[in-house]
mmCIF file of C-alpha atoms and ligand atoms in Angstrom:
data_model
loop_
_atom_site.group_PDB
_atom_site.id
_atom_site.type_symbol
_atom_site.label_atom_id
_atom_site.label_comp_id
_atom_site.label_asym_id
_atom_site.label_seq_id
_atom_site.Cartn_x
_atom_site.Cartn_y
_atom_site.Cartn_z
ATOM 1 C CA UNK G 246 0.000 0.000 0.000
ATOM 2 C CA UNK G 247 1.128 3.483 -0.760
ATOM 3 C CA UNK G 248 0.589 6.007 1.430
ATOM 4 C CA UNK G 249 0.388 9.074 -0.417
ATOM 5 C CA UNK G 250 1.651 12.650 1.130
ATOM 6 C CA UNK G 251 0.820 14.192 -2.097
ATOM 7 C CA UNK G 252 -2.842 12.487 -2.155
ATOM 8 C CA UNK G 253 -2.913 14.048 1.664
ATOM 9 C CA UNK G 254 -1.926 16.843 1.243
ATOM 10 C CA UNK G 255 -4.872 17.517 -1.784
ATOM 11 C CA UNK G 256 -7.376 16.616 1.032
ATOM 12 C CA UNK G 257 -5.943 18.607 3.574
ATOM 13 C CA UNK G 258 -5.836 21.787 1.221
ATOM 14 C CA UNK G 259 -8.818 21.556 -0.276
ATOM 15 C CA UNK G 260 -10.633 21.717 3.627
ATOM 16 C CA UNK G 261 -8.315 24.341 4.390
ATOM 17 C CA UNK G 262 -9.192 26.567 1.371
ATOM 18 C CA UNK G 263 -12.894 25.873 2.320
ATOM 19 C CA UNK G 264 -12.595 27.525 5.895
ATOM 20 C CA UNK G 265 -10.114 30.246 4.834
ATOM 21 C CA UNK G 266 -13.304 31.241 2.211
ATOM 22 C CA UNK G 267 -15.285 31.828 5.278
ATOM 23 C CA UNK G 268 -12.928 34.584 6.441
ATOM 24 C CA UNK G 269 -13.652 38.420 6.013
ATOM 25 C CA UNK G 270 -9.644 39.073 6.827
ATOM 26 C CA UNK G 271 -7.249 36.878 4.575
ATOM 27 C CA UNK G 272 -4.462 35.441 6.443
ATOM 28 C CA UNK G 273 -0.628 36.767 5.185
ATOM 29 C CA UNK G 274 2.137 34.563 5.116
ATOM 30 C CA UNK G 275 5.487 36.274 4.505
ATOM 31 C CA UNK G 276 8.755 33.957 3.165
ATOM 32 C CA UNK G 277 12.246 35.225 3.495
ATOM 33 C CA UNK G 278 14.763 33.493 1.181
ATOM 34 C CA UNK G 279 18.504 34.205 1.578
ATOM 35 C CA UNK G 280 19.951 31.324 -0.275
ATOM 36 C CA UNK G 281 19.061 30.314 -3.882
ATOM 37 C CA UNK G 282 19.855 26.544 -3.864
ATOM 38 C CA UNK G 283 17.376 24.527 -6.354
ATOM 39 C CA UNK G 284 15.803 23.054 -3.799
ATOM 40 C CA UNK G 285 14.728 26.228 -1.077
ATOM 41 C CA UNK G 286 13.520 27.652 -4.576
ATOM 42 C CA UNK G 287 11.791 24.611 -5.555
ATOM 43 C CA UNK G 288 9.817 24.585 -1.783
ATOM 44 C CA UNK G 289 9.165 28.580 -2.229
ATOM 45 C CA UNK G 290 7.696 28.073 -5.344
ATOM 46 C CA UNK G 291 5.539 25.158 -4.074
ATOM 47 C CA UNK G 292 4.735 27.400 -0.453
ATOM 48 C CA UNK G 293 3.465 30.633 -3.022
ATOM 49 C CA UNK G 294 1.283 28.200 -5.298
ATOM 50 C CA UNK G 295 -0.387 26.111 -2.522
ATOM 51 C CA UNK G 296 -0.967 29.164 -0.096
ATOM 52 C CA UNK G 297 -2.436 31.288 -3.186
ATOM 53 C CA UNK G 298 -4.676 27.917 -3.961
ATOM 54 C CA UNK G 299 -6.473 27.949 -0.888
ATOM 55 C CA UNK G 300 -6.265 31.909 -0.103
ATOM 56 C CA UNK G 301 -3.696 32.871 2.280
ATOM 57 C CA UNK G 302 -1.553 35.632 0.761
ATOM 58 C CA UNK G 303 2.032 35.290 -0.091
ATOM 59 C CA UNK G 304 4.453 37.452 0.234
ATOM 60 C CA UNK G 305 8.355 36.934 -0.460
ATOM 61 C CA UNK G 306 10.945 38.839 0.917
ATOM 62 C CA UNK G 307 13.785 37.990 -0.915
ATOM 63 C CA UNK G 308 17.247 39.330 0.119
ATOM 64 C CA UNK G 309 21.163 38.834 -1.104
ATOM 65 C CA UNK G 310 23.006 35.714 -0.329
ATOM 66 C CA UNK G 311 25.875 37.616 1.177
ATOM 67 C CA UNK G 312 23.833 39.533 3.381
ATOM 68 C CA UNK G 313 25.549 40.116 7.019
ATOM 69 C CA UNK G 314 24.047 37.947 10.372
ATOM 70 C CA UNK G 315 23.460 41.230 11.742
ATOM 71 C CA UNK G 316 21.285 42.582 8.871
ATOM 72 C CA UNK G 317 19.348 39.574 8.497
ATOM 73 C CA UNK G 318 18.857 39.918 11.840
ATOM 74 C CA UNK G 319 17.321 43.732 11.504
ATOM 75 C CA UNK G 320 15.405 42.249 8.873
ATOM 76 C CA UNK G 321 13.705 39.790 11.202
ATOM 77 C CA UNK G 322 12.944 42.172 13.931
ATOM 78 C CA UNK G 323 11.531 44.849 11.346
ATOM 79 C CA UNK G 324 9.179 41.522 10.548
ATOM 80 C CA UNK G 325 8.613 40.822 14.463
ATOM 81 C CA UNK G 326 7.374 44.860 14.661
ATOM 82 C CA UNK G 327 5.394 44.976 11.435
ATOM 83 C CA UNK G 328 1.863 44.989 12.524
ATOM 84 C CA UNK G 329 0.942 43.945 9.062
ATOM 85 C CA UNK G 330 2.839 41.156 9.068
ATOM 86 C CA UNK G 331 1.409 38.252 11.462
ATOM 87 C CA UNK G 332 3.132 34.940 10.212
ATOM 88 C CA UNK G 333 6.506 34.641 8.492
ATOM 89 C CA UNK G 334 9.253 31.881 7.749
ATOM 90 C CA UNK G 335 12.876 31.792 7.000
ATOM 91 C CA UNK G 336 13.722 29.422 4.364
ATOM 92 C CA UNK G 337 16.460 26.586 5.667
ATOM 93 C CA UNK G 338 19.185 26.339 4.900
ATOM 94 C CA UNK G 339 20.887 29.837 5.507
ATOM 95 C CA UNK G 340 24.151 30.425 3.751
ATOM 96 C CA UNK G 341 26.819 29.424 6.030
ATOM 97 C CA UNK G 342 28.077 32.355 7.187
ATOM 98 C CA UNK G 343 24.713 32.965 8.912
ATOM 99 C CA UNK G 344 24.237 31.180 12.582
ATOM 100 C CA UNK G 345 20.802 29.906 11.938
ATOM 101 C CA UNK G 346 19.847 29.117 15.249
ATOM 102 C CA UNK G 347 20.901 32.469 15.827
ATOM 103 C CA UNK G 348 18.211 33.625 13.132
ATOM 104 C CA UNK G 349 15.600 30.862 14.599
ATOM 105 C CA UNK G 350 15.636 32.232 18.285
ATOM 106 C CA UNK G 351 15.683 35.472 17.352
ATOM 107 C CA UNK G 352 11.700 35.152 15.100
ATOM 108 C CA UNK G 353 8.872 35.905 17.617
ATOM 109 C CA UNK G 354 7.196 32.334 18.743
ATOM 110 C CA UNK G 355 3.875 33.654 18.262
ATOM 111 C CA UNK G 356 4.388 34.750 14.371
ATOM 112 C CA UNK G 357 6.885 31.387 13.925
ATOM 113 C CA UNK G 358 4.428 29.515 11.982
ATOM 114 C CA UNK G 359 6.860 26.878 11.162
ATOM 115 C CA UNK G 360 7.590 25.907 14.571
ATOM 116 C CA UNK G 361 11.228 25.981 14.998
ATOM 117 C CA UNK G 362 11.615 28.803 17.379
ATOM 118 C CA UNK G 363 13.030 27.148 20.581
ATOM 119 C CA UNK G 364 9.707 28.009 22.617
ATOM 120 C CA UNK G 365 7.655 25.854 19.612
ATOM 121 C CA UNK G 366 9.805 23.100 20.274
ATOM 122 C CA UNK G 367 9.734 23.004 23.698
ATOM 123 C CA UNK G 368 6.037 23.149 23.384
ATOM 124 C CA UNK G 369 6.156 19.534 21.480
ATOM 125 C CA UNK G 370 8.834 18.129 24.458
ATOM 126 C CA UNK G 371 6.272 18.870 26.582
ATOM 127 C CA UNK G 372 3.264 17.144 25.207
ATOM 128 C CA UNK G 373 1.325 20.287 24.104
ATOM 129 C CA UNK G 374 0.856 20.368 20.524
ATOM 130 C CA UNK G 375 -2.113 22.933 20.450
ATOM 131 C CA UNK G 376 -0.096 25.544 19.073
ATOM 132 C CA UNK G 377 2.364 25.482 15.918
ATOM 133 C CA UNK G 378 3.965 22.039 15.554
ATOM 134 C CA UNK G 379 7.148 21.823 13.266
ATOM 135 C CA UNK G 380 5.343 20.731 9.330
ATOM 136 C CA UNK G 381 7.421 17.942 8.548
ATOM 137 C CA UNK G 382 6.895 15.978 11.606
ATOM 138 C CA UNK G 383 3.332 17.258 12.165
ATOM 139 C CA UNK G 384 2.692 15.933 8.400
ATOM 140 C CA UNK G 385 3.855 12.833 8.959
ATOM 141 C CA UNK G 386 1.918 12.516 12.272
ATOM 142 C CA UNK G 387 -1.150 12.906 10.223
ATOM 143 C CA UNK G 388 -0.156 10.486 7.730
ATOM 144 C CA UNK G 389 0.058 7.694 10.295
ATOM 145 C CA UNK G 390 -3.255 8.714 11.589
ATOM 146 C CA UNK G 391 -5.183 9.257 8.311
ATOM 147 C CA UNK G 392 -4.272 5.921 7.379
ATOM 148 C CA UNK G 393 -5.379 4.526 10.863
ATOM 149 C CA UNK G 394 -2.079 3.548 11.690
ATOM 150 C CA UNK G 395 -1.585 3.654 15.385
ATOM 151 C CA UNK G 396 2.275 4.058 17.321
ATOM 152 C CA UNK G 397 0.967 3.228 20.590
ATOM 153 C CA UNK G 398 3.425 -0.155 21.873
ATOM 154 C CA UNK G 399 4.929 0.026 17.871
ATOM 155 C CA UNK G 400 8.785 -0.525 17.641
ATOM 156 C CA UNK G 401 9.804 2.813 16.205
ATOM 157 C CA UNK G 402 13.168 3.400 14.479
ATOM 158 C CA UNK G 403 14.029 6.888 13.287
ATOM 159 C CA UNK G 404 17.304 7.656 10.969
ATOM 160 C CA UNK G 405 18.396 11.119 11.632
ATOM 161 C CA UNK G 406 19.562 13.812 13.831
ATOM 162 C CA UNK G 407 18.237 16.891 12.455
ATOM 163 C CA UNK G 408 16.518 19.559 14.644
ATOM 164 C CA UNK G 409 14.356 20.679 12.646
ATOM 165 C CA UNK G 410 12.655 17.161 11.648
ATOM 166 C CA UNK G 411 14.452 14.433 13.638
ATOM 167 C CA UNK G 412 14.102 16.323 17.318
ATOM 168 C CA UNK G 413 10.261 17.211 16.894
ATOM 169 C CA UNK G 414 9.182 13.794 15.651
ATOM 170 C CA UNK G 415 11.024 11.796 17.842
ATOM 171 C CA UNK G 416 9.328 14.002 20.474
ATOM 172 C CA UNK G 417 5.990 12.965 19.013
ATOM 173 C CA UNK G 418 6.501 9.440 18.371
ATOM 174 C CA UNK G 419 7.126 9.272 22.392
ATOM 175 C CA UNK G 420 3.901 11.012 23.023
ATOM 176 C CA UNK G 421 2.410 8.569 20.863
ATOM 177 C CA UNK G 422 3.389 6.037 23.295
ATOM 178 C CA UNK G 423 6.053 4.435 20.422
ATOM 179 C CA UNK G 424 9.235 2.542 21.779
ATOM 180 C CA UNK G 425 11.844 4.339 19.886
ATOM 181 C CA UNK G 426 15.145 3.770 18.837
ATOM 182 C CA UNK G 427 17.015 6.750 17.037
ATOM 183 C CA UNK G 428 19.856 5.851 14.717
ATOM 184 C CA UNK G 429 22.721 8.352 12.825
ATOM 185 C CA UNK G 430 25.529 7.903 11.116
ATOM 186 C CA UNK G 431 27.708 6.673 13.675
ATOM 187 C CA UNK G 432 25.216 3.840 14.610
ATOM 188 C CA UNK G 433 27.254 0.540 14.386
ATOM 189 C CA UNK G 434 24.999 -1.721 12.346
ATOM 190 C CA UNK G 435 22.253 0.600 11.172
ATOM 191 C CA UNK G 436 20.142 -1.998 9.439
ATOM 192 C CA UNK G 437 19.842 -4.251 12.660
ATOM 193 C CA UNK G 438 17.787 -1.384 13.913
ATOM 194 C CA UNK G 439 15.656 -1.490 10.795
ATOM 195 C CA UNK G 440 15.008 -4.616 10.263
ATOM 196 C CA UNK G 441 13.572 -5.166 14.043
ATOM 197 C CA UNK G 442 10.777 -2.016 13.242
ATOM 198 C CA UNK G 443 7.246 -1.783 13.120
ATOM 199 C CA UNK G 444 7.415 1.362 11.219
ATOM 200 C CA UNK G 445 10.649 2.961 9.727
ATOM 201 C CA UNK G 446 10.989 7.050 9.491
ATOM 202 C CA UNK G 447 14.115 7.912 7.188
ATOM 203 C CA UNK G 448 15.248 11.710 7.393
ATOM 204 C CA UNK G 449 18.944 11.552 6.413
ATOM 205 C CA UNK G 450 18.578 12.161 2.469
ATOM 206 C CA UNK G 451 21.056 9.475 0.845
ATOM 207 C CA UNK G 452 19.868 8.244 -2.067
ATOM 208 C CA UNK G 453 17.853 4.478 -1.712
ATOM 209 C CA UNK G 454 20.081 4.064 1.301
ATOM 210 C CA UNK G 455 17.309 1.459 2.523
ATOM 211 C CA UNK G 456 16.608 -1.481 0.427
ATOM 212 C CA UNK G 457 14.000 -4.253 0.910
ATOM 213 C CA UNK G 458 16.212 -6.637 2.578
ATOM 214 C CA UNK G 459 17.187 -3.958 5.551
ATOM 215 C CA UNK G 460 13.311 -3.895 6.908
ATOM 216 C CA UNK G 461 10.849 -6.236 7.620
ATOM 217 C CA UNK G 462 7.870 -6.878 4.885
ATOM 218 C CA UNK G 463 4.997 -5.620 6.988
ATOM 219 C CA UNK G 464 7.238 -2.462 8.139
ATOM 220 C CA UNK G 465 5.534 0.999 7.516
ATOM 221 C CA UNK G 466 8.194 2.832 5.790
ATOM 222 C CA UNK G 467 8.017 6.786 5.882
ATOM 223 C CA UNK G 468 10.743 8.294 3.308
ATOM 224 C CA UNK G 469 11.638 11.776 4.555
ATOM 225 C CA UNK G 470 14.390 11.744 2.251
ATOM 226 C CA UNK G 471 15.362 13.758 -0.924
ATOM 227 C CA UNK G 472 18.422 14.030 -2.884
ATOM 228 C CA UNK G 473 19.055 14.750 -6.484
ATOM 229 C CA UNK G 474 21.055 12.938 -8.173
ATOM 230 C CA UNK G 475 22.007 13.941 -11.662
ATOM 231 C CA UNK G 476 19.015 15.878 -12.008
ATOM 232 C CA UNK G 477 17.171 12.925 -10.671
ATOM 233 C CA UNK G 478 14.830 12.920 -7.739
ATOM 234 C CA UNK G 479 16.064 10.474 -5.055
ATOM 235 C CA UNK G 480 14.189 8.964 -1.753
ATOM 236 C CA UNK G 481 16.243 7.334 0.944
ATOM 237 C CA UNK G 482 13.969 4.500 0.400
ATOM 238 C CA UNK G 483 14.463 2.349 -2.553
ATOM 239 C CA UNK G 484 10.781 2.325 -3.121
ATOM 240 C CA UNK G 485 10.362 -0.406 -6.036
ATOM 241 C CA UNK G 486 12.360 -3.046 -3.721
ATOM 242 C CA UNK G 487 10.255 -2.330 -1.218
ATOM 243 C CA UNK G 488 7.240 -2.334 -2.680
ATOM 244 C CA UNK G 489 7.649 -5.816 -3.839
ATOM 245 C CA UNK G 490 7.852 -7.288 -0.578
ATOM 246 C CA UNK G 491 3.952 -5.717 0.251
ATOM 247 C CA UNK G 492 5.532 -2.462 2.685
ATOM 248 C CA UNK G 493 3.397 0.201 3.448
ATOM 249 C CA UNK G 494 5.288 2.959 2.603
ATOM 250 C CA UNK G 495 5.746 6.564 1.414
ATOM 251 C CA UNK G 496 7.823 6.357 -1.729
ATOM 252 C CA UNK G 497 9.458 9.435 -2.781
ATOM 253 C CA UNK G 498 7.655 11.547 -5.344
ATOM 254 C CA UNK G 499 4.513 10.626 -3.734
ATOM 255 C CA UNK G 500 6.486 11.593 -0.266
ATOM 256 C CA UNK G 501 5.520 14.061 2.668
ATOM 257 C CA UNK G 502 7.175 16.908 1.044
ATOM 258 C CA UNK G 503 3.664 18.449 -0.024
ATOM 259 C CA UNK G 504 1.981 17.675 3.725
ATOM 260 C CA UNK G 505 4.885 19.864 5.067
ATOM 261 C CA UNK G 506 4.124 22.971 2.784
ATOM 262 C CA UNK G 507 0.100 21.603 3.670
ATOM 263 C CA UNK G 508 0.910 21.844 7.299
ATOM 264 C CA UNK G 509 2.387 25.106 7.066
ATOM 265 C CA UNK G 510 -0.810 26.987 5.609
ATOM 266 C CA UNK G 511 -2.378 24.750 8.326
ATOM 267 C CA UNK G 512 -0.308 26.090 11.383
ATOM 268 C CA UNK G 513 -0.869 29.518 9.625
ATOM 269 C CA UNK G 514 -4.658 29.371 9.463
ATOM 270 C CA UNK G 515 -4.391 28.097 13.119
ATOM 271 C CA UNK G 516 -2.573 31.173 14.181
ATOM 272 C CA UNK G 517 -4.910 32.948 12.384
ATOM 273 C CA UNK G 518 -7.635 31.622 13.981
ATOM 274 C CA UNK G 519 -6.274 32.417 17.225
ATOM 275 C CA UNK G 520 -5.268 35.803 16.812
ATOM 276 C CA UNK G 521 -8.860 36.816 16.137
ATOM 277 C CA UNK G 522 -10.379 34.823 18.983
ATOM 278 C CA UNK G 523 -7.928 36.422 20.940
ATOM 279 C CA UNK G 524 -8.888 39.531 19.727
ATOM 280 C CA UNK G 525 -12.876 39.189 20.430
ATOM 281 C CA UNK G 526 -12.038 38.575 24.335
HETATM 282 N N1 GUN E 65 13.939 23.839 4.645
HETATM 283 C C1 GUN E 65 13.585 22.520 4.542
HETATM 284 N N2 GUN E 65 12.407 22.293 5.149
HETATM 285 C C2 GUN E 65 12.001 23.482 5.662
HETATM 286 C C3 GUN E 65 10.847 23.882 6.376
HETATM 287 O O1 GUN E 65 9.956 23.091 6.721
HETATM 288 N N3 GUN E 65 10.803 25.216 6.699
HETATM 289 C C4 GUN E 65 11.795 26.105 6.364
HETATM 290 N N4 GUN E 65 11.649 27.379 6.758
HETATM 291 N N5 GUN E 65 12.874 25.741 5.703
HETATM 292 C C5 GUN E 65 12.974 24.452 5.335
#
């Protein structure tokens, strides 16, 4: 079975763009791109056509790739004091002259609709994920749960370190009352770990670094991965192998990539939401 983040994400956005219509005030959502690599463009470009498709307005603020730590950082407190602005995001990853955990603590929490300021993540640590959950892992929360696939008692293995992805949904897959086991590059024997899991969650983009004989066949595989390859589109998941042997799995281009830009507009209508309950009491 395939489970489809693109075929999500269509649902998803389609009953966002049906409560946004309700809305006299539009929600804003304001980008800020430093770096040009081919793949923060490709995400921009995908962020600007899915927000405009269900009615948030988009907004890019696009600045130089040389641009100083500390200007960037004037740049992100002029968007912390614009009243007109009320959710923003920086595109990862900065150039690498920038700190961007630096950048990260410095965005407010409350317009941080993707959930990486250090207050959001706490917020997951700690159980409460009322407020704005980091999209990757939130997406591929709601995966697991659209397709009525449970982690309570599961065998869990994660492959990854990230913070921006790995921290938040191992976070989550403990409050989900998973048993988890975290692996990196320096774990000895990776695939031991693998093969032993209920359900597999691959975040370390190498190309079809895990093959059908490195999990077992009723393992739910969840390909976070994505690496081009001459100008080819890569999974870490070697998705026809796997396939064969009757997985349940996420195969890269049909991956979670769109349910993070979905959970984005979701986190911003959320905030949205919020802001005008908040401002009715
Ligand atoms: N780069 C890769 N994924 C993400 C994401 O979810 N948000 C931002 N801001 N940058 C990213």
């Amino acid at each position: 079975m395939i489970l489809s983040g693109t075929k999500l994400a269509t649902i998803l956005s389609h009953e966002l763009s049906q409560n946004i219509q309700s809305l006299k005030n539009k929600p804003k959502l304001v980008a800020v791109l430093v770096w040009n690599n081919t793949a923060s463009l490709r995400y921009i470009k995908q962020k600007k056509k899915a927000s405009e498709t269900v009615g948030i307005k988009f907004e890019l603020l696009h600045l130089q790739d040389d641009i100083s730590e500390q200007w960037l950082l004037s740049e992100i407190e002029k968007l912390n004091n614009d009243t007109s602005v009320s959710w923003y995001i920086v595109q990862l990853p900065l150039p690498n002259h920038i700190n961007s955990q630096h950048i990260l603590e410095n965005i407010s929490p409350l317009k941080d609709v993707d959930g990486f300021h250090p207050v959001n993540q706490w917020k997951v640590l700690i159980w409460d994920t009322s407020w704005l959950v980091p999209c990757t892992p939130k997406g591929v929360m709601k995966l697991l749960s659209h397709h009525n696939i449970s982690l309570q008692g599961k065998k869990v293995t994660i492959l990854g370190r990230s913070n921006i992805v790995w921290k938040p949904l191992a976070a989550l897959c403990i409050n989900a009352g998973a048993t988890l086991t975290s692996c990196n590059s320096h774990t000895e024997d990776i695939f031991s770990y693998t093969r032993h899991a209920d359900i597999v969650i691959s975040a370390i983009w190498k190309a079809y670094f895990l093959k059908a004989e490195h999990v077992s066949p009723n393992a739910v595989l969840i390909d976070v991965g994505f690496s081009v390859v001459d100008g080819v589109i890569y999974g870490d998941i070697d998705f026809e192998w796997c396939l064969k042997q009757w997985n349940t799995l996420t195969p890269v281009p049909w991956w979670v990539g769109p349910l993070t830009v979905a959970m984005l507009l979701e986190n911003t209508y959320l905030a949205h939401q919020r802001q005008l309950w908040e401002k009715t009491i």
